[in-house]
């Protein structure tokens, strides 16, 4: 319910809702295939825009970006801008799976913590996080 232009109990007006999360990449179909395997989703589309529909009803989109330069992690001159946190029950099992699909480890040596950092095949950093 709105009260004076604000959501009751929130204190500020909602101006928008989160829409699609889109990753720029050199080949949307290839990167969508990687994330479809990781997330158990299906690939929808071809060409410059491809979506992955996940079993929980969410989607992730991939857009062709001519001249794409992947972020460097960690490097301030080519910062990552954002990253995805993917929750998993077993870090070791998930790690073996993403590496087999083409991910590269960025910061995965410390086995005592509940997260590890990888790069997807296009170079975007993502984390596997123990749930």
mmCIF file of C-alpha atoms in Angstrom:
data_model
loop_
_atom_site.group_PDB
_atom_site.id
_atom_site.type_symbol
_atom_site.label_atom_id
_atom_site.label_comp_id
_atom_site.label_asym_id
_atom_site.label_seq_id
_atom_site.Cartn_x
_atom_site.Cartn_y
_atom_site.Cartn_z
ATOM 1 C CA UNK A 1 0.000 0.000 0.000
ATOM 2 C CA UNK A 2 1.231 3.485 -0.826
ATOM 3 C CA UNK A 3 1.154 6.273 1.715
ATOM 4 C CA UNK A 4 2.168 9.695 0.391
ATOM 5 C CA UNK A 5 3.896 8.086 -2.600
ATOM 6 C CA UNK A 6 5.834 5.586 -0.459
ATOM 7 C CA UNK A 7 5.372 1.919 0.233
ATOM 8 C CA UNK A 8 3.997 1.511 3.720
ATOM 9 C CA UNK A 9 6.688 0.191 6.047
ATOM 10 C CA UNK A 10 9.554 0.753 3.600
ATOM 11 C CA UNK A 11 10.031 4.479 3.834
ATOM 12 C CA UNK A 12 10.839 5.037 0.181
ATOM 13 C CA UNK A 13 9.017 4.819 -3.082
ATOM 14 C CA UNK A 14 9.755 1.937 -5.400
ATOM 15 C CA UNK A 15 10.719 3.443 -8.714
ATOM 16 C CA UNK A 16 11.401 0.184 -10.538
ATOM 17 C CA UNK A 17 11.562 -3.570 -10.230
ATOM 18 C CA UNK A 18 14.606 -5.628 -11.103
ATOM 19 C CA UNK A 19 14.262 -6.786 -14.665
ATOM 20 C CA UNK A 20 16.694 -8.888 -16.587
ATOM 21 C CA UNK A 21 20.341 -9.391 -15.652
ATOM 22 C CA UNK A 22 22.319 -9.264 -18.905
ATOM 23 C CA UNK A 23 25.950 -10.251 -19.431
ATOM 24 C CA UNK A 24 27.822 -8.789 -22.391
ATOM 25 C CA UNK A 25 29.980 -11.359 -24.158
ATOM 26 C CA UNK A 26 31.544 -12.242 -27.509
ATOM 27 C CA UNK A 27 29.250 -15.252 -28.194
ATOM 28 C CA UNK A 28 25.869 -15.242 -26.403
ATOM 29 C CA UNK A 29 24.961 -18.798 -27.409
ATOM 30 C CA UNK A 30 28.196 -20.267 -26.031
ATOM 31 C CA UNK A 31 28.014 -18.391 -22.726
ATOM 32 C CA UNK A 32 24.292 -19.150 -22.353
ATOM 33 C CA UNK A 33 25.134 -22.835 -22.822
ATOM 34 C CA UNK A 34 27.702 -22.646 -20.022
ATOM 35 C CA UNK A 35 25.230 -21.065 -17.573
ATOM 36 C CA UNK A 36 22.392 -23.373 -18.661
ATOM 37 C CA UNK A 37 24.580 -26.329 -17.661
ATOM 38 C CA UNK A 38 25.639 -24.691 -14.371
ATOM 39 C CA UNK A 39 22.111 -23.594 -13.380
ATOM 40 C CA UNK A 40 20.143 -26.499 -14.867
ATOM 41 C CA UNK A 41 18.356 -24.215 -17.309
ATOM 42 C CA UNK A 42 17.381 -24.133 -20.940
ATOM 43 C CA UNK A 43 18.710 -21.897 -23.699
ATOM 44 C CA UNK A 44 16.190 -19.766 -25.563
ATOM 45 C CA UNK A 45 17.177 -17.706 -28.592
ATOM 46 C CA UNK A 46 20.021 -17.324 -30.987
ATOM 47 C CA UNK A 47 22.030 -14.480 -32.441
ATOM 48 C CA UNK A 48 22.857 -11.287 -30.541
ATOM 49 C CA UNK A 49 20.511 -11.980 -27.576
ATOM 50 C CA UNK A 50 20.075 -15.325 -25.810
ATOM 51 C CA UNK A 51 18.211 -16.144 -22.583
ATOM 52 C CA UNK A 52 18.671 -18.950 -20.089
ATOM 53 C CA UNK A 53 15.489 -19.946 -18.278
ATOM 54 C CA UNK A 54 16.206 -21.608 -14.927
ATOM 55 C CA UNK A 55 14.026 -24.134 -13.090
ATOM 56 C CA UNK A 56 13.129 -21.513 -10.437
ATOM 57 C CA UNK A 57 11.496 -19.304 -13.091
ATOM 58 C CA UNK A 58 14.286 -16.746 -13.228
ATOM 59 C CA UNK A 59 16.266 -15.960 -16.328
ATOM 60 C CA UNK A 60 19.675 -14.660 -17.254
ATOM 61 C CA UNK A 61 20.376 -12.997 -20.603
ATOM 62 C CA UNK A 62 23.473 -12.756 -22.786
ATOM 63 C CA UNK A 63 24.074 -10.015 -25.327
ATOM 64 C CA UNK A 64 26.672 -9.865 -28.088
ATOM 65 C CA UNK A 65 29.204 -7.116 -27.450
ATOM 66 C CA UNK A 66 31.553 -6.448 -30.370
ATOM 67 C CA UNK A 67 35.034 -5.720 -29.077
ATOM 68 C CA UNK A 68 34.233 -7.276 -25.686
ATOM 69 C CA UNK A 69 37.163 -7.127 -23.281
ATOM 70 C CA UNK A 70 36.721 -9.354 -20.230
ATOM 71 C CA UNK A 71 37.285 -7.920 -16.773
ATOM 72 C CA UNK A 72 40.497 -8.773 -14.958
ATOM 73 C CA UNK A 73 40.227 -10.030 -11.395
ATOM 74 C CA UNK A 74 41.440 -8.418 -9.247
ATOM 75 C CA UNK A 75 42.642 -5.438 -11.258
ATOM 76 C CA UNK A 76 41.391 -1.866 -10.849
ATOM 77 C CA UNK A 77 42.251 -0.894 -14.442
ATOM 78 C CA UNK A 78 39.814 -3.557 -15.786
ATOM 79 C CA UNK A 79 37.491 -4.050 -12.831
ATOM 80 C CA UNK A 80 34.828 -6.714 -12.744
ATOM 81 C CA UNK A 81 31.912 -4.208 -12.358
ATOM 82 C CA UNK A 82 29.698 -6.953 -10.865
ATOM 83 C CA UNK A 83 29.702 -10.707 -10.341
ATOM 84 C CA UNK A 84 27.231 -13.525 -9.790
ATOM 85 C CA UNK A 85 27.081 -15.449 -6.517
ATOM 86 C CA UNK A 86 25.834 -18.987 -7.149
ATOM 87 C CA UNK A 87 24.851 -20.983 -4.067
ATOM 88 C CA UNK A 88 25.764 -24.667 -3.934
ATOM 89 C CA UNK A 89 25.428 -27.484 -1.418
ATOM 90 C CA UNK A 90 28.908 -28.922 -2.049
ATOM 91 C CA UNK A 91 31.737 -26.626 -3.177
ATOM 92 C CA UNK A 92 33.988 -29.465 -4.349
ATOM 93 C CA UNK A 93 31.304 -31.089 -6.517
ATOM 94 C CA UNK A 94 30.255 -27.722 -7.986
ATOM 95 C CA UNK A 95 33.878 -26.790 -8.630
ATOM 96 C CA UNK A 96 34.537 -29.983 -10.579
ATOM 97 C CA UNK A 97 31.399 -29.297 -12.613
ATOM 98 C CA UNK A 98 32.148 -25.680 -13.540
ATOM 99 C CA UNK A 99 35.777 -26.491 -14.378
ATOM 100 C CA UNK A 100 34.620 -29.303 -16.679
ATOM 101 C CA UNK A 101 32.332 -26.778 -18.415
ATOM 102 C CA UNK A 102 35.206 -24.370 -19.070
ATOM 103 C CA UNK A 103 35.400 -22.113 -15.995
ATOM 104 C CA UNK A 104 38.828 -20.973 -14.809
ATOM 105 C CA UNK A 105 39.767 -20.664 -11.114
ATOM 106 C CA UNK A 106 40.596 -17.118 -9.989
ATOM 107 C CA UNK A 107 40.678 -17.502 -6.194
ATOM 108 C CA UNK A 108 39.829 -21.049 -5.191
ATOM 109 C CA UNK A 109 42.849 -22.245 -3.219
ATOM 110 C CA UNK A 110 41.561 -21.482 0.318
ATOM 111 C CA UNK A 111 39.431 -24.543 1.099
ATOM 112 C CA UNK A 112 38.546 -23.289 4.604
ATOM 113 C CA UNK A 113 36.187 -20.521 3.447
ATOM 114 C CA UNK A 114 32.655 -20.904 2.178
ATOM 115 C CA UNK A 115 33.226 -19.411 -1.288
ATOM 116 C CA UNK A 116 35.501 -19.685 -4.306
ATOM 117 C CA UNK A 117 35.960 -17.366 -7.297
ATOM 118 C CA UNK A 118 36.038 -18.453 -10.952
ATOM 119 C CA UNK A 119 35.808 -16.884 -14.411
ATOM 120 C CA UNK A 120 33.194 -18.097 -16.876
ATOM 121 C CA UNK A 121 34.325 -18.896 -20.454
ATOM 122 C CA UNK A 122 33.950 -15.205 -21.463
ATOM 123 C CA UNK A 123 35.979 -14.054 -18.439
ATOM 124 C CA UNK A 124 33.218 -12.766 -16.113
ATOM 125 C CA UNK A 125 34.011 -13.506 -12.459
ATOM 126 C CA UNK A 126 31.471 -15.552 -10.485
ATOM 127 C CA UNK A 127 31.509 -17.150 -7.050
ATOM 128 C CA UNK A 128 30.402 -20.529 -5.864
ATOM 129 C CA UNK A 129 29.105 -20.030 -2.319
ATOM 130 C CA UNK A 130 28.218 -22.762 0.155
ATOM 131 C CA UNK A 131 24.563 -22.469 1.118
#
